[in-house]
Amino acid sequence: MRNTVAVKAFFVIAVSIGLFSCNKSDNYKNNSRATGWDIDSKEGGFNYNSDFDEQDTGPGLVFVEGGTFTMGRVQDDVMHDWNNTPTQQHVQSFYMDETEVTNLMYLEYLDYLKRVYPPSEERYRNIYTGALPDTLVWRNRLGYNETMVRNYLRHPAYANYPVVGVSWIQAVEFSKWRTDRVNEARLEKEGFTLEGARYAATPGESFNTETYLNAPSKVYGGKDSLIRGGNKADRFITKDSTNLYVQRKHGVLLPEYRLPTEAEWEYAALALVELRSYNAYRGRKKYPWDSQYTRSSDAKARGDQMANFKQGDGDYGGIAGWSDDGADITAEVKSYAPNDFGLYDMAGNVAEWVADVYRPIVDDEFNDLNYYRGNVYTRNAISEDGTVEVLGVDEIKYDTLSNGKIVARNLPGEIATVPLTEEDTYLRPNFNKSDNRNFRDGDKSSSRYYNQFEENEDPNKRMYNSPIHTATISEEGESKLEYDKAPRTTLIDDHVRVYKGGSWRDRAYWLDPAQRRYFPEDMATDYIGFRNAMSRVGSKSLQKNKSAGN
């Protein structure tokens, strides 16, 4: 009898230990796999957000699952410019704007700048004017387009049309602003900041994501009632109050909105979601839709054009009453069917800026994962007391562009940044300098035996002998513009950017996602717009409706 009781007791204990061990070893949701300590508690641990599921999809974005594809494979090369050598590339998962950035979206940006940095104040005047699209891009010396000059940007009839007249630099600044406004709204919605705090913004007291993560007490001008005035302000506060603010480890803030890389844009436009179709499998998918032709083969829309592009000389839309593509200039977004990723107008309507600096070659021999040319690494500027330098109310960093336009690149409340030094890159095997835009681009410094410390920088001995126009602004505000009159052979330099896709001005040739062109980053046209992307953090695929891993 005693033996039976003992066996039963041992069995219960063993099962209990077994269950406890399984729970501990197989599910470390709330405790440490390293120490077994509680990691999500105000009483101890390091207050990690163990409830994080996966990255939320930001406003306006759709998910693009990454994969491999052949970049630069074009069906036609009538231009014979030899800049589309096919290369095998792999792109990590990311998010992309469902549509191009519209006039209404950009007007919201302009309204914010005008409200927070009133152009009536001289010290802020160039912030607003530097962000304004160039509406004069519509003018043509032998065409009457004044209606678009006056109305295209602001008239409600064009509210959902893609914004144009925006330079690459302006598109980057819009992306930075969008990042901050989205994260600011997320903090307020989740109850970490005071409700309505975003409407109380004044110069130098606005919200900036990187400032919040690195120097949170300086956001909103250091107004504690705004920064920690939400009903969940103490959600991540530890017992000793060392965690006063939401940090990156909590997973509340989204990664930055940015321009997509060329590889990302081309991959998203091709939309090789499945390889069961013959054209996709054979690498013959010429357009974002699964066809070799620009007209629909669907029974209900047979013969309709799949995109907005120029049909031929003097034919931008077709015959009145029976239009080929439904538009003569740009068209309202979502006027045509999306591709298999759910992205609209990845061919036609407007061409789009991407992040890359242009070079004729894509160097897949050095890298074939998330390819991108244009990295300029910086770090946060550190003040004498060891804290990051946050720009004050009157501290604004401007760029005077080659065309004389002044654009604000850093606004009050943002963190000042500086280029990396040799000390920062000492003994690093993966990079050794701050500016990598011209790395391995075919010039002398890309050769095997080049010693970068022996050659003096001579602008007239550059590989890409592009013009160097100069524009200076005096202290009195007078501009001095000087054309480069030296004989030049190319427009390629470190300040020209790739743009992808065809537009309403282009023939079908340019609708092929692999086609690539370039344009100076500080200039704008009536046929180039842009859309934003966002990096995916975590798993390659969406985890919804999937069983959670350990």
Coordinates of C-alpha atoms in Angstrom, one line a residue:
M1 CA 0.0 0.0 0.0
R2 CA 2.8 2.4 0.9
N3 CA 4.6 1.5 -2.3
T4 CA 1.5 2.3 -4.3
V5 CA 1.0 5.7 -2.6
A6 CA 4.7 6.4 -3.1
V7 CA 4.5 5.6 -6.8
K8 CA 1.4 7.7 -7.2
A9 CA 3.0 10.6 -5.4
F10 CA 6.2 10.3 -7.5
F11 CA 4.1 10.2 -10.7
V12 CA 2.2 13.4 -9.7
I13 CA 5.5 15.2 -8.8
A14 CA 7.1 14.0 -12.0
V15 CA 4.2 15.1 -14.2
S16 CA 4.1 18.5 -12.4
I17 CA 7.9 18.9 -12.9
G18 CA 7.5 17.8 -16.5
L19 CA 4.7 20.3 -17.2
F20 CA 6.6 23.0 -15.4
S21 CA 9.7 22.2 -17.5
C22 CA 7.8 22.2 -20.7
N23 CA 6.3 25.6 -19.9
K24 CA 9.6 27.0 -19.0
S25 CA 11.6 25.5 -21.8
D26 CA 9.1 25.9 -24.7
N27 CA 7.4 29.2 -24.0
Y28 CA 9.5 32.1 -22.8
K29 CA 6.9 34.8 -23.5
N30 CA 7.1 36.5 -20.1
N31 CA 10.4 35.3 -18.7
S32 CA 14.0 35.2 -19.9
R33 CA 15.4 32.3 -21.9
A34 CA 18.8 33.3 -20.5
T35 CA 18.1 33.7 -16.7
G36 CA 14.5 32.7 -16.2
W37 CA 13.8 36.1 -14.7
D38 CA 10.6 38.0 -15.4
I39 CA 11.3 40.4 -18.3
D40 CA 7.9 42.2 -18.4
S41 CA 7.4 43.5 -14.9
K42 CA 7.6 46.9 -13.1
E43 CA 9.0 45.0 -10.1
G44 CA 12.1 43.8 -11.9
G45 CA 13.7 42.7 -15.2
F46 CA 14.3 45.2 -18.0
N47 CA 10.7 45.9 -18.9
Y48 CA 10.6 44.3 -22.3
N49 CA 7.3 44.3 -24.4
S50 CA 6.6 40.5 -24.5
D51 CA 3.2 41.1 -25.9
F52 CA 4.5 42.3 -29.3
D53 CA 3.0 40.3 -32.1
E54 CA 4.3 41.8 -35.4
Q55 CA 4.8 45.1 -37.1
D56 CA 1.6 47.0 -37.8
T57 CA 1.0 48.2 -41.4
G58 CA 1.5 51.9 -41.5
P59 CA -1.1 54.3 -43.0
G60 CA -1.3 54.0 -46.8
L61 CA 1.0 51.0 -47.0
V62 CA 0.6 47.4 -48.2
F63 CA 2.8 44.5 -47.4
V64 CA 5.3 43.2 -50.0
E65 CA 6.8 39.8 -49.2
G66 CA 10.4 39.7 -50.2
G67 CA 12.1 37.2 -52.4
T68 CA 14.6 36.7 -55.3
F69 CA 14.2 38.1 -58.8
T70 CA 16.1 39.0 -61.9
M71 CA 16.7 42.8 -61.8
G72 CA 17.4 44.7 -65.0
R73 CA 15.9 42.2 -67.4
V74 CA 14.2 44.3 -70.2
Q75 CA 12.3 43.0 -73.1
D76 CA 13.4 45.8 -75.4
D77 CA 16.5 48.0 -75.5
V78 CA 15.9 50.3 -78.4
M79 CA 17.9 53.1 -76.6
H80 CA 21.1 50.9 -76.5
D81 CA 22.2 52.7 -73.4
W82 CA 23.6 49.5 -71.8
N83 CA 22.4 50.2 -68.3
N84 CA 20.1 47.2 -67.8
T85 CA 22.4 44.2 -67.3
P86 CA 20.3 41.4 -65.7
T87 CA 21.4 40.5 -62.2
Q88 CA 20.0 38.1 -59.6
Q89 CA 19.0 40.0 -56.5
H90 CA 17.2 39.2 -53.2
V91 CA 15.0 41.8 -51.6
Q92 CA 13.8 41.5 -48.0
S93 CA 10.1 42.0 -47.1
F94 CA 9.0 45.6 -46.9
Y95 CA 5.9 47.8 -47.2
M96 CA 5.0 50.1 -50.1
D97 CA 2.5 52.9 -50.6
E98 CA -0.6 51.5 -52.2
T99 CA -0.7 54.6 -54.5
E100 CA 1.6 57.4 -55.4
V101 CA 1.7 60.4 -53.0
T102 CA -1.2 62.6 -54.0
N103 CA -1.7 66.3 -54.1
L104 CA -3.9 66.1 -51.0
M105 CA -1.3 64.2 -49.0
Y106 CA 1.3 66.8 -50.0
L107 CA -1.0 69.7 -49.2
E108 CA -1.4 68.3 -45.6
Y109 CA 2.4 68.5 -45.3
L110 CA 2.5 72.1 -46.6
D111 CA -0.3 73.1 -44.2
Y112 CA 1.6 71.6 -41.3
L113 CA 4.8 73.6 -42.2
K114 CA 2.8 76.8 -42.7
R115 CA 1.1 76.4 -39.3
V116 CA 4.1 75.4 -37.2
Y117 CA 6.7 77.5 -39.1
P118 CA 4.8 80.5 -40.3
P119 CA 6.4 81.9 -43.5
S120 CA 5.4 85.3 -42.4
E121 CA 8.3 85.1 -39.9
E122 CA 11.5 85.7 -41.8
R123 CA 13.5 83.1 -39.9
Y124 CA 11.0 80.4 -41.1
R125 CA 10.2 81.7 -44.6
N126 CA 12.4 79.3 -46.5
I127 CA 11.1 76.2 -44.7
Y128 CA 7.7 76.6 -46.4
T129 CA 8.8 78.0 -49.7
G130 CA 11.5 75.3 -50.0
A131 CA 8.9 72.6 -49.7
L132 CA 6.6 74.0 -52.4
P133 CA 6.3 72.0 -55.6
D134 CA 7.4 73.7 -58.7
T135 CA 4.1 74.3 -60.5
L136 CA 5.9 75.9 -63.4
V137 CA 7.0 72.5 -64.6
W138 CA 3.7 72.4 -66.5
R139 CA 4.7 75.3 -68.8
N140 CA 5.7 74.6 -72.4
R141 CA 7.0 77.2 -74.8
L142 CA 4.6 76.0 -77.5
G143 CA 1.7 74.8 -75.4
Y144 CA -1.0 76.3 -73.3
N145 CA -0.9 74.6 -69.8
E146 CA -1.6 77.5 -67.5
T147 CA -4.7 75.7 -66.2
M148 CA -2.4 73.1 -64.6
V149 CA 0.0 75.7 -63.4
R150 CA -2.7 77.4 -61.4
N151 CA -4.9 74.5 -60.4
Y152 CA -3.2 71.1 -60.5
L153 CA -1.7 71.3 -57.0
R154 CA -4.5 72.9 -55.0
H155 CA -7.8 72.6 -56.8
P156 CA -10.0 69.8 -55.2
A157 CA -10.6 68.4 -58.7
Y158 CA -7.0 67.2 -58.6
A159 CA -6.9 66.2 -54.9
N160 CA -6.3 62.5 -55.6
Y161 CA -4.0 62.9 -58.5
P162 CA -0.3 62.2 -58.0
V163 CA 1.8 65.2 -56.9
V164 CA 4.4 66.3 -59.4
G165 CA 6.9 69.2 -59.5
V166 CA 8.6 67.7 -56.5
S167 CA 12.3 67.1 -56.5
W168 CA 14.0 64.1 -55.0
I169 CA 15.2 66.2 -52.1
Q170 CA 11.7 67.4 -51.4
A171 CA 10.4 63.9 -51.5
V172 CA 12.9 62.8 -48.9
E173 CA 11.9 65.7 -46.6
F174 CA 8.2 64.8 -47.0
S175 CA 9.1 61.2 -46.0
K176 CA 10.8 62.4 -42.8
W177 CA 7.8 64.6 -41.9
R178 CA 5.4 61.7 -42.5
T179 CA 7.4 59.4 -40.3
D180 CA 7.1 61.8 -37.4
R181 CA 3.4 62.5 -37.8
V182 CA 2.5 58.8 -38.0
N183 CA 4.6 57.9 -34.9
E184 CA 3.3 61.0 -33.0
A185 CA -0.3 59.9 -33.7
R186 CA 0.5 56.3 -32.6
L187 CA 1.9 57.5 -29.2
E188 CA -1.2 59.6 -28.7
K189 CA -3.6 56.9 -29.8
E190 CA -2.0 54.3 -27.5
G191 CA -2.2 56.8 -24.6
F192 CA 1.5 57.5 -24.0
T193 CA 1.3 61.2 -24.8
L194 CA -1.3 63.8 -24.0
E195 CA -4.4 63.7 -26.3
G196 CA -4.1 66.6 -28.8
A197 CA -0.4 67.1 -28.1
R198 CA 0.3 67.2 -31.9
Y199 CA -2.0 70.2 -32.3
A200 CA 0.0 72.2 -29.7
A201 CA 3.2 72.1 -31.7
T202 CA 5.1 75.3 -32.1
P203 CA 8.6 76.0 -33.7
G204 CA 11.1 74.0 -31.7
E205 CA 8.4 72.1 -29.8
S206 CA 7.3 69.7 -32.5
F207 CA 7.6 65.9 -32.3
N208 CA 10.6 64.1 -34.0
T209 CA 10.9 60.3 -33.8
E210 CA 14.7 60.1 -33.5
T211 CA 14.7 62.9 -30.8
Y212 CA 12.0 61.0 -28.9
L213 CA 14.1 57.8 -29.0
N214 CA 17.5 59.5 -28.1
A215 CA 16.6 62.5 -26.0
P216 CA 12.9 62.1 -25.1
S217 CA 12.9 64.9 -22.5
K218 CA 13.6 67.4 -25.3
V219 CA 10.5 66.5 -27.4
Y220 CA 7.8 69.2 -27.4
G221 CA 10.3 71.6 -26.0
G222 CA 10.6 69.5 -22.9
K223 CA 7.0 70.0 -21.8
D224 CA 6.5 67.0 -19.5
S225 CA 2.7 67.4 -19.5
L226 CA 2.6 66.7 -23.2
I227 CA 5.3 64.0 -23.4
R228 CA 3.9 61.8 -20.6
G229 CA 0.4 63.2 -20.2
G230 CA -1.4 60.1 -21.7
N231 CA -3.6 57.7 -19.7
K232 CA -1.0 54.9 -20.3
A233 CA 2.0 57.0 -19.6
D234 CA 3.2 54.6 -16.9
R235 CA 2.8 51.5 -19.0
F236 CA 6.6 51.0 -19.3
I237 CA 7.8 52.8 -16.2
T238 CA 9.9 50.5 -13.9
K239 CA 10.0 50.6 -10.2
D240 CA 13.0 52.8 -10.1
S241 CA 11.6 55.1 -12.8
T242 CA 14.5 54.5 -15.2
N243 CA 12.0 53.9 -18.1
L244 CA 10.0 57.0 -18.4
Y245 CA 9.3 56.9 -22.1
V246 CA 8.5 54.4 -24.9
Q247 CA 11.7 53.0 -26.3
R248 CA 12.5 51.1 -29.5
K249 CA 12.4 47.8 -27.6
H250 CA 8.7 48.3 -26.8
G251 CA 7.7 48.0 -30.5
V252 CA 5.2 50.9 -30.5
L253 CA 7.0 53.2 -33.0
L254 CA 7.1 52.3 -36.7
P255 CA 10.3 52.4 -38.8
E256 CA 10.8 55.4 -41.0
Y257 CA 8.8 56.2 -44.2
R258 CA 11.4 56.5 -47.0
L259 CA 11.8 56.3 -50.7
P260 CA 12.1 52.7 -51.9
T261 CA 15.4 51.5 -53.3
E262 CA 15.5 50.8 -57.0
A263 CA 15.6 47.0 -56.3
E264 CA 12.6 47.3 -54.1
W265 CA 10.6 49.3 -56.6
E266 CA 11.3 47.0 -59.5
Y267 CA 10.6 43.9 -57.4
A268 CA 7.3 45.4 -56.2
A269 CA 6.3 46.5 -59.7
L270 CA 6.9 43.1 -61.2
A271 CA 4.9 41.4 -58.5
L272 CA 6.1 37.9 -59.0
V273 CA 3.8 36.7 -56.2
E274 CA 3.3 33.2 -57.7
L275 CA 5.3 31.4 -60.5
R276 CA 2.5 29.3 -61.9
S277 CA 1.9 31.6 -64.8
Y278 CA 4.0 30.9 -67.9
N279 CA 5.2 34.4 -68.4
A280 CA 6.4 34.8 -64.7
Y281 CA 8.1 31.4 -64.7
R282 CA 9.9 32.0 -67.9
G283 CA 11.0 35.5 -66.8
R284 CA 8.9 37.1 -69.5
K285 CA 6.5 39.2 -67.4
K286 CA 7.0 42.4 -69.2
Y287 CA 4.6 44.7 -67.2
P288 CA 3.2 44.8 -63.7
W289 CA 0.3 42.8 -65.1
D290 CA 0.6 39.3 -66.4
S291 CA 0.6 40.0 -70.2
Q292 CA 2.9 40.9 -73.0
Y293 CA 0.4 43.6 -74.1
T294 CA -0.8 46.9 -72.7
R295 CA -4.5 46.1 -73.3
S296 CA -6.7 44.0 -71.0
S297 CA -7.6 40.4 -72.1
D298 CA -10.3 40.2 -69.4
A299 CA -13.7 39.4 -70.8
K300 CA -15.4 42.3 -69.0
A301 CA -12.7 44.9 -70.0
R302 CA -11.3 43.5 -73.1
G303 CA -9.3 46.0 -75.1
D304 CA -9.0 48.6 -72.2
Q305 CA -5.6 50.0 -71.6
M306 CA -4.0 48.8 -68.3
A307 CA -2.1 52.0 -67.6
N308 CA -2.0 55.7 -68.4
F309 CA 0.7 56.4 -71.0
K310 CA 1.3 58.1 -74.3
Q311 CA -0.1 56.1 -77.2
G312 CA 1.7 57.8 -80.0
D313 CA 2.5 61.2 -81.5
G314 CA -0.2 63.6 -80.4
D315 CA -2.2 60.8 -78.7
Y316 CA -2.2 61.1 -74.9
G317 CA -5.5 59.5 -74.2
G318 CA -7.4 58.5 -77.3
I319 CA -10.5 59.8 -79.2
A320 CA -13.0 61.9 -77.3
G321 CA -16.0 59.8 -76.2
W322 CA -14.0 56.6 -76.4
S323 CA -10.7 57.1 -74.6
D324 CA -7.9 54.6 -74.8
D325 CA -6.7 55.1 -71.3
G326 CA -9.1 57.5 -69.7
A327 CA -6.6 60.4 -69.2
D328 CA -4.5 62.8 -71.2
I329 CA -2.3 64.1 -68.4
T330 CA -2.1 62.3 -65.1
A331 CA -5.1 60.3 -63.8
E332 CA -6.6 59.9 -60.4
V333 CA -4.9 57.2 -58.4
K334 CA -6.6 53.8 -58.4
S335 CA -8.0 54.5 -61.9
Y336 CA -6.5 51.2 -63.2
A337 CA -6.3 47.7 -61.7
P338 CA -3.6 47.0 -59.1
N339 CA -0.8 44.5 -59.6
D340 CA -0.7 41.2 -57.7
F341 CA 0.8 42.9 -54.6
G342 CA -2.2 45.4 -54.5
L343 CA -0.1 48.3 -55.8
Y344 CA -1.6 50.8 -58.1
D345 CA 0.0 52.6 -61.1
M346 CA 3.4 50.9 -60.9
A347 CA 3.4 51.5 -64.7
G348 CA 2.2 54.7 -66.2
N349 CA 0.5 57.8 -64.7
V350 CA 3.8 59.3 -63.3
A351 CA 7.3 57.9 -63.1
E352 CA 8.6 57.7 -59.6
W353 CA 11.7 58.7 -57.7
V354 CA 13.6 56.0 -55.9
A355 CA 16.4 56.3 -53.4
D356 CA 19.4 55.2 -55.5
V357 CA 22.2 57.4 -56.9
Y358 CA 22.4 56.5 -60.6
R359 CA 25.3 54.6 -62.1
P360 CA 25.1 52.7 -65.4
I361 CA 26.0 49.4 -63.7
V362 CA 24.5 47.4 -60.8
D363 CA 27.4 45.8 -59.0
D364 CA 25.9 42.4 -58.0
E365 CA 29.4 40.9 -57.6
F366 CA 29.9 42.8 -54.4
N367 CA 26.4 42.6 -53.0
D368 CA 23.1 40.8 -54.1
L369 CA 21.0 41.4 -51.0
N370 CA 18.9 44.6 -50.6
Y371 CA 21.1 46.3 -53.3
Y372 CA 21.3 50.1 -52.9
R373 CA 23.8 52.7 -54.1
G374 CA 23.6 55.9 -52.0
N375 CA 24.7 55.1 -48.5
V376 CA 26.0 58.2 -46.6
Y377 CA 26.5 57.1 -43.0
T378 CA 26.3 59.7 -40.2
R379 CA 26.1 59.7 -36.4
N380 CA 24.3 61.9 -33.9
A381 CA 26.3 65.0 -32.9
I382 CA 27.3 64.8 -29.2
S383 CA 27.5 68.0 -27.1
E384 CA 30.2 68.6 -24.4
D385 CA 28.0 67.2 -21.7
G386 CA 27.7 63.9 -23.5
T387 CA 24.1 64.3 -24.6
V388 CA 22.9 64.5 -28.2
E389 CA 22.6 67.9 -29.8
V390 CA 19.0 68.9 -30.5
L391 CA 18.5 71.9 -32.8
G392 CA 16.9 74.9 -31.0
V393 CA 14.1 77.1 -32.1
D394 CA 16.3 79.2 -34.4
E395 CA 18.6 76.4 -35.5
I396 CA 17.7 75.4 -39.0
K397 CA 20.1 73.7 -41.5
Y398 CA 19.4 74.7 -45.1
D399 CA 20.8 73.5 -48.4
T400 CA 21.2 75.9 -51.3
L401 CA 20.6 73.8 -54.4
S402 CA 22.3 74.2 -57.7
N403 CA 19.2 76.0 -59.1
G404 CA 19.3 78.5 -56.3
K405 CA 16.4 77.1 -54.3
I406 CA 16.8 77.0 -50.5
V407 CA 15.5 73.8 -48.8
A408 CA 15.4 73.1 -45.1
R409 CA 17.2 69.8 -44.4
N410 CA 17.0 69.9 -40.5
L411 CA 14.3 71.6 -38.5
P412 CA 14.1 72.8 -34.9
G413 CA 13.7 69.9 -32.5
E414 CA 15.7 67.4 -34.7
I415 CA 19.0 65.9 -33.8
A416 CA 22.1 67.3 -35.5
T417 CA 24.2 64.7 -37.3
V418 CA 27.8 64.6 -38.4
P419 CA 29.7 62.5 -41.0
L420 CA 31.6 59.5 -39.7
T421 CA 35.4 59.9 -39.1
E422 CA 38.3 57.5 -39.5
E423 CA 38.1 56.8 -35.8
D424 CA 34.4 55.7 -36.2
T425 CA 35.3 53.3 -39.0
Y426 CA 38.7 52.1 -37.5
L427 CA 39.2 48.3 -38.2
R428 CA 35.7 47.9 -39.6
P429 CA 35.8 45.2 -42.3
N430 CA 32.4 46.2 -43.9
F431 CA 32.9 49.9 -44.6
N432 CA 35.7 52.5 -44.0
K433 CA 34.2 55.9 -44.8
S434 CA 31.0 58.0 -44.4
D435 CA 30.1 58.6 -48.1
N436 CA 29.8 55.4 -50.2
R437 CA 27.8 56.8 -53.1
N438 CA 30.7 56.2 -55.6
F439 CA 31.9 52.9 -54.2
R440 CA 32.9 50.5 -57.0
D441 CA 31.4 52.6 -59.7
G442 CA 34.2 51.9 -62.3
D443 CA 36.4 54.9 -61.7
K444 CA 40.1 54.8 -60.7
S445 CA 39.4 54.6 -57.0
S446 CA 37.4 51.5 -57.7
S447 CA 40.4 49.7 -59.1
R448 CA 42.2 46.9 -57.2
Y449 CA 45.5 48.7 -56.4
Y450 CA 44.2 52.2 -55.8
N451 CA 45.5 54.0 -52.7
Q452 CA 42.8 56.5 -51.7
F453 CA 45.3 58.6 -49.7
E454 CA 47.6 59.4 -52.6
E455 CA 45.3 61.1 -55.1
N456 CA 44.2 64.7 -54.7
E457 CA 40.6 65.5 -55.5
D458 CA 40.6 67.3 -58.8
P459 CA 37.0 68.0 -60.1
N460 CA 38.2 68.1 -63.7
K461 CA 39.7 64.6 -63.4
R462 CA 36.5 62.9 -62.3
M463 CA 35.3 59.8 -64.1
Y464 CA 31.9 61.3 -64.5
N465 CA 32.7 64.7 -65.9
S466 CA 29.4 66.3 -65.0
P467 CA 28.6 70.1 -64.7
I468 CA 29.2 71.8 -61.4
H469 CA 26.8 74.7 -61.2
T470 CA 27.2 77.0 -58.2
A471 CA 24.5 78.9 -56.4
T472 CA 25.3 81.1 -53.4
I473 CA 23.1 83.3 -51.1
S474 CA 24.6 86.4 -49.5
E475 CA 23.8 87.5 -46.0
E476 CA 21.5 90.1 -47.5
G477 CA 19.5 87.3 -49.2
E478 CA 20.8 88.0 -52.7
S479 CA 21.4 84.9 -54.9
K480 CA 24.3 84.5 -57.2
L481 CA 23.8 81.8 -59.9
E482 CA 26.7 80.7 -62.0
Y483 CA 26.5 78.2 -64.9
D484 CA 29.3 75.7 -65.4
K485 CA 30.7 76.7 -68.8
A486 CA 33.4 74.1 -69.0
P487 CA 32.9 71.4 -71.7
R488 CA 31.2 68.4 -70.0
T489 CA 30.4 64.9 -71.3
T490 CA 27.7 63.6 -68.9
L491 CA 25.1 64.6 -66.3
I492 CA 26.1 61.6 -64.0
D493 CA 27.4 62.5 -60.6
D494 CA 26.7 61.8 -56.9
H495 CA 23.6 64.0 -57.1
V496 CA 21.6 62.4 -59.8
R497 CA 18.9 59.9 -58.8
V498 CA 17.2 57.0 -60.5
Y499 CA 13.5 57.3 -61.4
K500 CA 11.5 54.2 -62.5
G501 CA 8.4 53.5 -64.4
G502 CA 6.7 55.1 -67.4
S503 CA 4.5 58.2 -67.1
W504 CA 1.6 59.9 -69.0
R505 CA 4.3 61.5 -71.2
D506 CA 6.1 58.2 -72.1
R507 CA 5.6 55.5 -74.7
A508 CA 4.9 51.9 -73.7
Y509 CA 8.7 51.2 -73.9
W510 CA 9.2 52.8 -70.4
L511 CA 6.4 50.9 -68.7
D512 CA 8.7 47.9 -68.3
P513 CA 9.7 47.9 -64.6
A514 CA 13.3 47.1 -65.4
Q515 CA 13.8 50.3 -67.4
R516 CA 15.8 53.0 -65.5
R517 CA 16.5 56.7 -66.1
Y518 CA 18.1 59.4 -64.0
F519 CA 17.5 63.1 -63.2
P520 CA 19.2 65.7 -60.9
E521 CA 18.0 65.3 -57.3
D522 CA 17.3 69.0 -56.9
M523 CA 15.2 69.4 -60.1
A524 CA 11.6 68.5 -60.8
T525 CA 9.3 67.7 -63.8
D526 CA 5.6 67.4 -64.6
Y527 CA 5.9 63.6 -65.0
I528 CA 7.9 62.4 -61.9
G529 CA 6.1 61.7 -58.6
F530 CA 6.9 59.4 -55.8
R531 CA 5.6 56.9 -53.2
N532 CA 7.0 55.8 -49.9
A533 CA 8.2 52.5 -48.6
M534 CA 8.9 51.2 -45.1
S535 CA 11.2 48.3 -44.0
R536 CA 9.8 45.2 -42.5
V537 CA 11.2 44.2 -39.1
G538 CA 10.9 40.6 -37.9
S539 CA 9.6 37.7 -39.9
K540 CA 9.8 37.6 -43.7
S541 CA 6.0 36.8 -44.1
L542 CA 2.9 38.0 -42.2
Q543 CA 2.2 35.9 -39.2
K544 CA -1.5 36.5 -38.9
N545 CA -3.6 33.3 -38.8
K546 CA -0.4 31.3 -38.2
S547 CA 0.4 29.4 -35.1
A548 CA 2.8 31.3 -32.9
G549 CA 6.3 30.0 -32.7
N550 CA 8.2 29.5 -29.4

